[in-house]
């Protein structure tokens, strides 16, 4: 009798230990690794930017990652940054290369089926970057034009919807990265570069201008694996706390120059 009970206990312990190693293990995997691996942008000023002169990452999303590391591991430096793009951030999270994405990742109903998102920490909107000499001043001038957008980004749907509402016919050309869209804009292969205003800020130069038009609010959330609901709940609790106590407002003020 006693032996049977011990066996059941041992089996239960083995089961829960196995559970700890799985994806649905809260912060156990991060604590074991002693480092928080975060996917961030490297080309978005104010959010996630790899400063070429210091070699360090900086921005609101970088500071948020440090705060999350401090909450989970007690050390704001226990974080490793992995540069991601709109195309790579999901797969890197799926295969466990990173623990979370803090990289201008817009919360959408469709994406919520694949990832857990925190409460939004920032709201941006989609903008249009054109060459100064293009003669394009607003959405109304886009009839017949080609819009360069990134693969896996929300931009195409946002601009298509705005163009449909305005009764304007446009076409799209899709690219894997933002430097490629900027090069296409410069060489005339696309007429417009469209993505969130925050991201366009990293590409505007003396030959180009961001138009005043803005489309589709883009709410940024911290994304974690769908199965790890425990980690998602913890991260969401942190964001809610930092929204309520003014931490996020102060960091936005520090980093984001509008
Ligand atoms: N924020 C938009 C998105 O999540 C633009 C793409 C990007 O973040 O790079 O689709």
PDB file of C-alpha atoms and ligand atoms in Angstrom:
ATOM      1  CA  UNK A   1       0.000   0.000   0.000  1.00  0.00           C
ATOM      2  CA  UNK A   2       2.712   2.410   1.112  1.00  0.00           C
ATOM      3  CA  UNK A   3       4.842   1.397  -1.869  1.00  0.00           C
ATOM      4  CA  UNK A   4       1.978   2.106  -4.286  1.00  0.00           C
ATOM      5  CA  UNK A   5       1.505   5.559  -2.784  1.00  0.00           C
ATOM      6  CA  UNK A   6       5.224   6.316  -3.151  1.00  0.00           C
ATOM      7  CA  UNK A   7       5.057   5.207  -6.764  1.00  0.00           C
ATOM      8  CA  UNK A   8       2.127   7.520  -7.483  1.00  0.00           C
ATOM      9  CA  UNK A   9       3.980  10.399  -5.792  1.00  0.00           C
ATOM     10  CA  UNK A  10       7.133   9.726  -7.809  1.00  0.00           C
ATOM     11  CA  UNK A  11       5.117   9.604 -11.020  1.00  0.00           C
ATOM     12  CA  UNK A  12       3.435  12.908 -10.176  1.00  0.00           C
ATOM     13  CA  UNK A  13       6.797  14.533  -9.430  1.00  0.00           C
ATOM     14  CA  UNK A  14       8.242  13.288 -12.715  1.00  0.00           C
ATOM     15  CA  UNK A  15       5.214  14.667 -14.549  1.00  0.00           C
ATOM     16  CA  UNK A  16       5.506  18.104 -12.994  1.00  0.00           C
ATOM     17  CA  UNK A  17       9.275  18.201 -13.613  1.00  0.00           C
ATOM     18  CA  UNK A  18       8.590  17.362 -17.266  1.00  0.00           C
ATOM     19  CA  UNK A  19       6.018  20.171 -17.320  1.00  0.00           C
ATOM     20  CA  UNK A  20       8.649  22.642 -16.133  1.00  0.00           C
ATOM     21  CA  UNK A  21      10.847  21.905 -19.119  1.00  0.00           C
ATOM     22  CA  UNK A  22       8.020  22.391 -21.613  1.00  0.00           C
ATOM     23  CA  UNK A  23       7.030  25.599 -23.359  1.00  0.00           C
ATOM     24  CA  UNK A  24       4.188  26.114 -20.878  1.00  0.00           C
ATOM     25  CA  UNK A  25       6.556  26.632 -17.977  1.00  0.00           C
ATOM     26  CA  UNK A  26       6.246  30.271 -17.006  1.00  0.00           C
ATOM     27  CA  UNK A  27       9.696  31.714 -16.357  1.00  0.00           C
ATOM     28  CA  UNK A  28      11.453  28.403 -15.523  1.00  0.00           C
ATOM     29  CA  UNK A  29      13.362  28.159 -18.813  1.00  0.00           C
ATOM     30  CA  UNK A  30      14.520  31.788 -18.559  1.00  0.00           C
ATOM     31  CA  UNK A  31      15.610  31.311 -14.932  1.00  0.00           C
ATOM     32  CA  UNK A  32      17.509  28.164 -15.879  1.00  0.00           C
ATOM     33  CA  UNK A  33      19.328  29.974 -18.719  1.00  0.00           C
ATOM     34  CA  UNK A  34      19.932  32.980 -16.411  1.00  0.00           C
ATOM     35  CA  UNK A  35      19.349  35.212 -19.422  1.00  0.00           C
ATOM     36  CA  UNK A  36      16.274  36.683 -21.105  1.00  0.00           C
ATOM     37  CA  UNK A  37      16.456  36.447 -24.897  1.00  0.00           C
ATOM     38  CA  UNK A  38      14.504  39.227 -26.574  1.00  0.00           C
ATOM     39  CA  UNK A  39      13.853  39.890 -30.263  1.00  0.00           C
ATOM     40  CA  UNK A  40      14.172  43.627 -30.922  1.00  0.00           C
ATOM     41  CA  UNK A  41      14.391  45.999 -33.869  1.00  0.00           C
ATOM     42  CA  UNK A  42      17.796  47.447 -34.751  1.00  0.00           C
ATOM     43  CA  UNK A  43      16.594  50.133 -37.167  1.00  0.00           C
ATOM     44  CA  UNK A  44      13.738  51.904 -35.380  1.00  0.00           C
ATOM     45  CA  UNK A  45      14.867  55.141 -33.676  1.00  0.00           C
ATOM     46  CA  UNK A  46      13.307  55.588 -30.227  1.00  0.00           C
ATOM     47  CA  UNK A  47      12.125  51.951 -30.078  1.00  0.00           C
ATOM     48  CA  UNK A  48      14.916  49.530 -30.955  1.00  0.00           C
ATOM     49  CA  UNK A  49      18.053  50.945 -32.536  1.00  0.00           C
ATOM     50  CA  UNK A  50      21.561  49.539 -32.718  1.00  0.00           C
ATOM     51  CA  UNK A  51      23.658  52.654 -32.215  1.00  0.00           C
ATOM     52  CA  UNK A  52      26.500  52.293 -34.717  1.00  0.00           C
ATOM     53  CA  UNK A  53      28.867  54.506 -32.742  1.00  0.00           C
ATOM     54  CA  UNK A  54      28.382  52.840 -29.327  1.00  0.00           C
ATOM     55  CA  UNK A  55      27.535  49.341 -30.605  1.00  0.00           C
ATOM     56  CA  UNK A  56      24.708  49.242 -28.034  1.00  0.00           C
ATOM     57  CA  UNK A  57      20.956  48.896 -28.445  1.00  0.00           C
ATOM     58  CA  UNK A  58      18.788  51.788 -27.285  1.00  0.00           C
ATOM     59  CA  UNK A  59      15.112  52.789 -27.202  1.00  0.00           C
ATOM     60  CA  UNK A  60      11.821  52.286 -25.385  1.00  0.00           C
ATOM     61  CA  UNK A  61      11.631  48.596 -26.312  1.00  0.00           C
ATOM     62  CA  UNK A  62      15.229  48.009 -25.184  1.00  0.00           C
ATOM     63  CA  UNK A  63      14.508  49.565 -21.790  1.00  0.00           C
ATOM     64  CA  UNK A  64      11.302  47.526 -21.495  1.00  0.00           C
ATOM     65  CA  UNK A  65      13.313  44.351 -22.145  1.00  0.00           C
ATOM     66  CA  UNK A  66      15.758  45.356 -19.387  1.00  0.00           C
ATOM     67  CA  UNK A  67      12.876  45.955 -16.966  1.00  0.00           C
ATOM     68  CA  UNK A  68      11.377  42.543 -17.777  1.00  0.00           C
ATOM     69  CA  UNK A  69      14.802  40.923 -17.168  1.00  0.00           C
ATOM     70  CA  UNK A  70      15.005  42.706 -13.821  1.00  0.00           C
ATOM     71  CA  UNK A  71      11.561  41.410 -12.790  1.00  0.00           C
ATOM     72  CA  UNK A  72      12.274  37.815 -13.817  1.00  0.00           C
ATOM     73  CA  UNK A  73      15.996  37.481 -13.062  1.00  0.00           C
ATOM     74  CA  UNK A  74      16.672  40.381 -10.673  1.00  0.00           C
ATOM     75  CA  UNK A  75      19.224  41.834 -13.103  1.00  0.00           C
ATOM     76  CA  UNK A  76      18.441  44.334 -15.846  1.00  0.00           C
ATOM     77  CA  UNK A  77      21.622  43.348 -17.670  1.00  0.00           C
ATOM     78  CA  UNK A  78      20.647  39.670 -17.867  1.00  0.00           C
ATOM     79  CA  UNK A  79      19.200  40.184 -21.326  1.00  0.00           C
ATOM     80  CA  UNK A  80      20.480  39.323 -24.773  1.00  0.00           C
ATOM     81  CA  UNK A  81      19.142  41.195 -27.773  1.00  0.00           C
ATOM     82  CA  UNK A  82      18.530  39.489 -31.086  1.00  0.00           C
ATOM     83  CA  UNK A  83      17.773  41.749 -34.075  1.00  0.00           C
ATOM     84  CA  UNK A  84      14.517  40.752 -35.803  1.00  0.00           C
ATOM     85  CA  UNK A  85      12.446  41.901 -38.768  1.00  0.00           C
ATOM     86  CA  UNK A  86       8.710  41.717 -39.440  1.00  0.00           C
ATOM     87  CA  UNK A  87       9.433  38.476 -41.270  1.00  0.00           C
ATOM     88  CA  UNK A  88      11.786  36.771 -38.785  1.00  0.00           C
ATOM     89  CA  UNK A  89      10.354  37.659 -35.359  1.00  0.00           C
ATOM     90  CA  UNK A  90       7.515  35.067 -35.406  1.00  0.00           C
ATOM     91  CA  UNK A  91       9.650  32.100 -36.540  1.00  0.00           C
ATOM     92  CA  UNK A  92      12.418  32.996 -34.023  1.00  0.00           C
ATOM     93  CA  UNK A  93       9.825  32.911 -31.229  1.00  0.00           C
ATOM     94  CA  UNK A  94       8.306  29.672 -32.558  1.00  0.00           C
ATOM     95  CA  UNK A  95      11.606  27.807 -32.571  1.00  0.00           C
ATOM     96  CA  UNK A  96      12.663  29.031 -29.116  1.00  0.00           C
ATOM     97  CA  UNK A  97      15.616  31.189 -30.219  1.00  0.00           C
ATOM     98  CA  UNK A  98      14.028  34.035 -28.290  1.00  0.00           C
ATOM     99  CA  UNK A  99      11.741  34.143 -25.225  1.00  0.00           C
ATOM    100  CA  UNK A 100       9.760  37.170 -26.356  1.00  0.00           C
ATOM    101  CA  UNK A 101       9.410  39.805 -29.063  1.00  0.00           C
ATOM    102  CA  UNK A 102       9.476  43.507 -28.160  1.00  0.00           C
ATOM    103  CA  UNK A 103       9.790  44.858 -31.685  1.00  0.00           C
ATOM    104  CA  UNK A 104       7.019  47.185 -32.936  1.00  0.00           C
ATOM    105  CA  UNK A 105       4.835  44.053 -33.119  1.00  0.00           C
ATOM    106  CA  UNK A 106       1.271  45.181 -33.838  1.00  0.00           C
ATOM    107  CA  UNK A 107      -1.450  43.278 -31.985  1.00  0.00           C
ATOM    108  CA  UNK A 108      -4.015  41.912 -34.467  1.00  0.00           C
ATOM    109  CA  UNK A 109      -6.888  39.445 -34.043  1.00  0.00           C
ATOM    110  CA  UNK A 110      -5.179  37.105 -36.516  1.00  0.00           C
ATOM    111  CA  UNK A 111      -1.805  37.196 -34.716  1.00  0.00           C
ATOM    112  CA  UNK A 112      -3.531  36.568 -31.375  1.00  0.00           C
ATOM    113  CA  UNK A 113      -4.359  33.090 -32.703  1.00  0.00           C
ATOM    114  CA  UNK A 114      -0.613  32.345 -32.904  1.00  0.00           C
ATOM    115  CA  UNK A 115       0.973  34.369 -30.064  1.00  0.00           C
ATOM    116  CA  UNK A 116       0.131  35.839 -26.681  1.00  0.00           C
ATOM    117  CA  UNK A 117       0.291  39.631 -26.674  1.00  0.00           C
ATOM    118  CA  UNK A 118       0.515  41.899 -23.652  1.00  0.00           C
ATOM    119  CA  UNK A 119      -1.622  44.974 -23.168  1.00  0.00           C
ATOM    120  CA  UNK A 120      -0.343  47.606 -25.673  1.00  0.00           C
ATOM    121  CA  UNK A 121       2.557  49.750 -24.455  1.00  0.00           C
ATOM    122  CA  UNK A 122       2.483  52.157 -27.439  1.00  0.00           C
ATOM    123  CA  UNK A 123       0.166  53.081 -30.315  1.00  0.00           C
ATOM    124  CA  UNK A 124       1.579  54.147 -33.669  1.00  0.00           C
ATOM    125  CA  UNK A 125      -0.030  54.370 -37.142  1.00  0.00           C
ATOM    126  CA  UNK A 126       0.890  53.576 -40.747  1.00  0.00           C
ATOM    127  CA  UNK A 127       2.542  56.349 -42.783  1.00  0.00           C
ATOM    128  CA  UNK A 128       3.857  57.060 -46.279  1.00  0.00           C
ATOM    129  CA  UNK A 129       7.418  58.011 -47.235  1.00  0.00           C
ATOM    130  CA  UNK A 130       7.950  59.539 -50.711  1.00  0.00           C
ATOM    131  CA  UNK A 131      10.740  61.271 -52.616  1.00  0.00           C
ATOM    132  CA  UNK A 132      10.542  65.042 -52.179  1.00  0.00           C
ATOM    133  CA  UNK A 133      10.468  65.535 -55.951  1.00  0.00           C
ATOM    134  CA  UNK A 134       7.711  62.935 -56.550  1.00  0.00           C
ATOM    135  CA  UNK A 135       4.823  65.387 -56.539  1.00  0.00           C
ATOM    136  CA  UNK A 136       2.937  63.074 -54.162  1.00  0.00           C
ATOM    137  CA  UNK A 137       1.430  65.081 -51.311  1.00  0.00           C
ATOM    138  CA  UNK A 138      -1.243  62.728 -49.935  1.00  0.00           C
ATOM    139  CA  UNK A 139      -3.136  59.481 -50.430  1.00  0.00           C
ATOM    140  CA  UNK A 140      -5.227  61.175 -53.124  1.00  0.00           C
ATOM    141  CA  UNK A 141      -2.121  61.329 -55.365  1.00  0.00           C
ATOM    142  CA  UNK A 142      -1.471  57.579 -55.233  1.00  0.00           C
ATOM    143  CA  UNK A 143      -3.695  56.479 -58.138  1.00  0.00           C
ATOM    144  CA  UNK A 144      -1.757  53.963 -60.264  1.00  0.00           C
ATOM    145  CA  UNK A 145       1.304  54.169 -57.988  1.00  0.00           C
ATOM    146  CA  UNK A 146       3.344  51.273 -56.589  1.00  0.00           C
ATOM    147  CA  UNK A 147       3.647  51.021 -52.811  1.00  0.00           C
ATOM    148  CA  UNK A 148       6.624  49.206 -51.310  1.00  0.00           C
ATOM    149  CA  UNK A 149       5.708  47.215 -48.184  1.00  0.00           C
ATOM    150  CA  UNK A 150       7.406  44.571 -46.051  1.00  0.00           C
ATOM    151  CA  UNK A 151       6.353  40.936 -46.150  1.00  0.00           C
ATOM    152  CA  UNK A 152       4.409  39.872 -43.028  1.00  0.00           C
ATOM    153  CA  UNK A 153       3.694  43.486 -42.054  1.00  0.00           C
ATOM    154  CA  UNK A 154       0.275  45.048 -41.472  1.00  0.00           C
ATOM    155  CA  UNK A 155       1.042  47.915 -43.892  1.00  0.00           C
ATOM    156  CA  UNK A 156      -0.374  46.392 -47.101  1.00  0.00           C
ATOM    157  CA  UNK A 157      -3.845  45.750 -45.638  1.00  0.00           C
ATOM    158  CA  UNK A 158      -3.904  49.177 -43.971  1.00  0.00           C
ATOM    159  CA  UNK A 159      -3.079  51.080 -47.156  1.00  0.00           C
ATOM    160  CA  UNK A 160      -5.308  48.882 -49.342  1.00  0.00           C
ATOM    161  CA  UNK A 161      -8.236  49.634 -47.026  1.00  0.00           C
ATOM    162  CA  UNK A 162      -7.536  53.378 -47.103  1.00  0.00           C
ATOM    163  CA  UNK A 163      -7.208  53.323 -50.912  1.00  0.00           C
ATOM    164  CA  UNK A 164     -10.462  51.321 -51.267  1.00  0.00           C
ATOM    165  CA  UNK A 165     -12.275  53.825 -49.069  1.00  0.00           C
ATOM    166  CA  UNK A 166     -10.928  56.672 -51.217  1.00  0.00           C
ATOM    167  CA  UNK A 167     -11.741  54.787 -54.463  1.00  0.00           C
ATOM    168  CA  UNK A 168      -8.092  54.812 -55.566  1.00  0.00           C
ATOM    169  CA  UNK A 169      -6.407  51.992 -57.506  1.00  0.00           C
ATOM    170  CA  UNK A 170      -2.876  51.150 -56.293  1.00  0.00           C
ATOM    171  CA  UNK A 171      -0.434  48.275 -56.561  1.00  0.00           C
ATOM    172  CA  UNK A 172       2.067  46.756 -54.142  1.00  0.00           C
ATOM    173  CA  UNK A 173       5.574  45.434 -54.285  1.00  0.00           C
ATOM    174  CA  UNK A 174       6.628  43.316 -51.284  1.00  0.00           C
ATOM    175  CA  UNK A 175      10.152  43.151 -49.831  1.00  0.00           C
ATOM    176  CA  UNK A 176      11.890  41.135 -47.129  1.00  0.00           C
ATOM    177  CA  UNK A 177      13.464  44.131 -45.382  1.00  0.00           C
ATOM    178  CA  UNK A 178      13.181  47.891 -44.978  1.00  0.00           C
ATOM    179  CA  UNK A 179      16.611  48.753 -46.456  1.00  0.00           C
ATOM    180  CA  UNK A 180      15.420  46.999 -49.641  1.00  0.00           C
ATOM    181  CA  UNK A 181      12.258  49.118 -49.781  1.00  0.00           C
ATOM    182  CA  UNK A 182      14.285  52.307 -49.270  1.00  0.00           C
ATOM    183  CA  UNK A 183      16.653  51.275 -52.088  1.00  0.00           C
ATOM    184  CA  UNK A 184      13.628  50.597 -54.331  1.00  0.00           C
ATOM    185  CA  UNK A 185      12.219  54.039 -53.472  1.00  0.00           C
ATOM    186  CA  UNK A 186      15.549  55.701 -54.263  1.00  0.00           C
ATOM    187  CA  UNK A 187      15.860  53.917 -57.607  1.00  0.00           C
ATOM    188  CA  UNK A 188      12.240  54.583 -58.598  1.00  0.00           C
ATOM    189  CA  UNK A 189      11.083  50.940 -58.528  1.00  0.00           C
ATOM    190  CA  UNK A 190       8.399  51.942 -56.019  1.00  0.00           C
ATOM    191  CA  UNK A 191       6.740  55.336 -55.611  1.00  0.00           C
ATOM    192  CA  UNK A 192       6.025  55.057 -51.909  1.00  0.00           C
ATOM    193  CA  UNK A 193       7.523  53.272 -48.876  1.00  0.00           C
ATOM    194  CA  UNK A 194       4.769  52.455 -46.412  1.00  0.00           C
ATOM    195  CA  UNK A 195       5.019  51.165 -42.858  1.00  0.00           C
ATOM    196  CA  UNK A 196       4.491  52.497 -39.306  1.00  0.00           C
ATOM    197  CA  UNK A 197       5.623  56.093 -38.801  1.00  0.00           C
ATOM    198  CA  UNK A 198       8.121  55.008 -36.124  1.00  0.00           C
ATOM    199  CA  UNK A 199       9.870  52.758 -38.628  1.00  0.00           C
ATOM    200  CA  UNK A 200       9.814  55.368 -41.421  1.00  0.00           C
ATOM    201  CA  UNK A 201      11.665  57.718 -39.032  1.00  0.00           C
ATOM    202  CA  UNK A 202      14.678  55.428 -39.408  1.00  0.00           C
ATOM    203  CA  UNK A 203      14.702  55.816 -43.206  1.00  0.00           C
ATOM    204  CA  UNK A 204      13.712  59.408 -43.947  1.00  0.00           C
ATOM    205  CA  UNK A 205      16.636  61.450 -45.347  1.00  0.00           C
ATOM    206  CA  UNK A 206      17.261  64.750 -47.128  1.00  0.00           C
ATOM    207  CA  UNK A 207      15.762  63.424 -50.400  1.00  0.00           C
ATOM    208  CA  UNK A 208      12.530  62.068 -48.881  1.00  0.00           C
ATOM    209  CA  UNK A 209       9.594  63.171 -46.744  1.00  0.00           C
ATOM    210  CA  UNK A 210       7.004  61.469 -44.514  1.00  0.00           C
ATOM    211  CA  UNK A 211       3.521  62.657 -45.538  1.00  0.00           C
ATOM    212  CA  UNK A 212       1.105  63.899 -42.874  1.00  0.00           C
ATOM    213  CA  UNK A 213      -1.475  61.163 -43.722  1.00  0.00           C
ATOM    214  CA  UNK A 214      -1.782  58.428 -41.095  1.00  0.00           C
ATOM    215  CA  UNK A 215      -3.740  55.168 -41.316  1.00  0.00           C
ATOM    216  CA  UNK A 216      -4.800  52.250 -39.090  1.00  0.00           C
ATOM    217  CA  UNK A 217      -3.720  52.537 -35.439  1.00  0.00           C
ATOM    218  CA  UNK A 218      -0.876  50.095 -34.660  1.00  0.00           C
ATOM    219  CA  UNK A 219      -0.882  48.919 -31.055  1.00  0.00           C
ATOM    220  CA  UNK A 220       2.444  47.397 -30.014  1.00  0.00           C
ATOM    221  CA  UNK A 221       2.449  44.504 -27.523  1.00  0.00           C
ATOM    222  CA  UNK A 222       5.056  42.123 -26.111  1.00  0.00           C
ATOM    223  CA  UNK A 223       4.595  38.749 -27.819  1.00  0.00           C
ATOM    224  CA  UNK A 224       5.297  35.405 -26.165  1.00  0.00           C
ATOM    225  CA  UNK A 225       4.593  31.799 -27.124  1.00  0.00           C
ATOM    226  CA  UNK A 226       0.902  30.910 -27.193  1.00  0.00           C
ATOM    227  CA  UNK A 227       1.311  27.824 -24.988  1.00  0.00           C
ATOM    228  CA  UNK A 228       3.159  29.660 -22.228  1.00  0.00           C
ATOM    229  CA  UNK A 229       0.139  31.413 -20.747  1.00  0.00           C
ATOM    230  CA  UNK A 230       1.899  31.734 -17.390  1.00  0.00           C
ATOM    231  CA  UNK A 231       4.740  33.834 -18.864  1.00  0.00           C
ATOM    232  CA  UNK A 232       2.229  35.908 -20.878  1.00  0.00           C
ATOM    233  CA  UNK A 233       0.228  36.662 -17.719  1.00  0.00           C
ATOM    234  CA  UNK A 234       3.376  37.761 -15.863  1.00  0.00           C
ATOM    235  CA  UNK A 235       4.507  40.014 -18.719  1.00  0.00           C
ATOM    236  CA  UNK A 236       1.033  41.507 -19.031  1.00  0.00           C
ATOM    237  CA  UNK A 237       0.959  42.227 -15.301  1.00  0.00           C
ATOM    238  CA  UNK A 238       4.298  44.076 -15.651  1.00  0.00           C
ATOM    239  CA  UNK A 239       3.070  46.199 -18.572  1.00  0.00           C
ATOM    240  CA  UNK A 240      -0.144  47.073 -16.741  1.00  0.00           C
ATOM    241  CA  UNK A 241       1.871  48.099 -13.685  1.00  0.00           C
ATOM    242  CA  UNK A 242       4.272  50.254 -15.759  1.00  0.00           C
ATOM    243  CA  UNK A 243       1.350  51.895 -17.586  1.00  0.00           C
ATOM    244  CA  UNK A 244      -0.337  52.705 -14.284  1.00  0.00           C
ATOM    245  CA  UNK A 245       2.732  54.010 -12.422  1.00  0.00           C
ATOM    246  CA  UNK A 246       4.018  56.238 -15.254  1.00  0.00           C
ATOM    247  CA  UNK A 247       7.115  54.155 -16.086  1.00  0.00           C
ATOM    248  CA  UNK A 248       6.116  53.671 -19.727  1.00  0.00           C
ATOM    249  CA  UNK A 249       5.091  57.324 -20.155  1.00  0.00           C
ATOM    250  CA  UNK A 250       8.491  58.418 -18.804  1.00  0.00           C
ATOM    251  CA  UNK A 251      10.386  56.001 -21.081  1.00  0.00           C
ATOM    252  CA  UNK A 252       8.356  57.104 -24.122  1.00  0.00           C
ATOM    253  CA  UNK A 253       9.109  60.729 -23.304  1.00  0.00           C
ATOM    254  CA  UNK A 254      12.815  59.930 -22.921  1.00  0.00           C
ATOM    255  CA  UNK A 255      13.185  58.011 -26.167  1.00  0.00           C
ATOM    256  CA  UNK A 256      10.483  59.052 -28.643  1.00  0.00           C
ATOM    257  CA  UNK A 257      10.935  62.443 -30.242  1.00  0.00           C
ATOM    258  CA  UNK A 258       7.826  63.337 -32.217  1.00  0.00           C
TER     259      UNK A 258
HETATM  260  N1  LIG B   1       4.131  47.117 -36.801  1.00  0.00           N
HETATM  261  C1  LIG B   1       3.751  46.568 -38.068  1.00  0.00           C
HETATM  262  C2  LIG B   1       3.503  45.089 -37.946  1.00  0.00           C
HETATM  263  O1  LIG B   1       3.612  44.546 -36.883  1.00  0.00           O
HETATM  264  C3  LIG B   1       4.777  46.886 -39.115  1.00  0.00           C
HETATM  265  C4  LIG B   1       5.863  45.887 -39.346  1.00  0.00           C
HETATM  266  C5  LIG B   1       6.994  45.914 -38.353  1.00  0.00           C
HETATM  267  O2  LIG B   1       6.764  46.006 -37.150  1.00  0.00           O
HETATM  268  O3  LIG B   1       8.155  45.804 -38.810  1.00  0.00           O
HETATM  269  O4  LIG B   1       3.165  44.470 -38.928  1.00  0.00           O
END
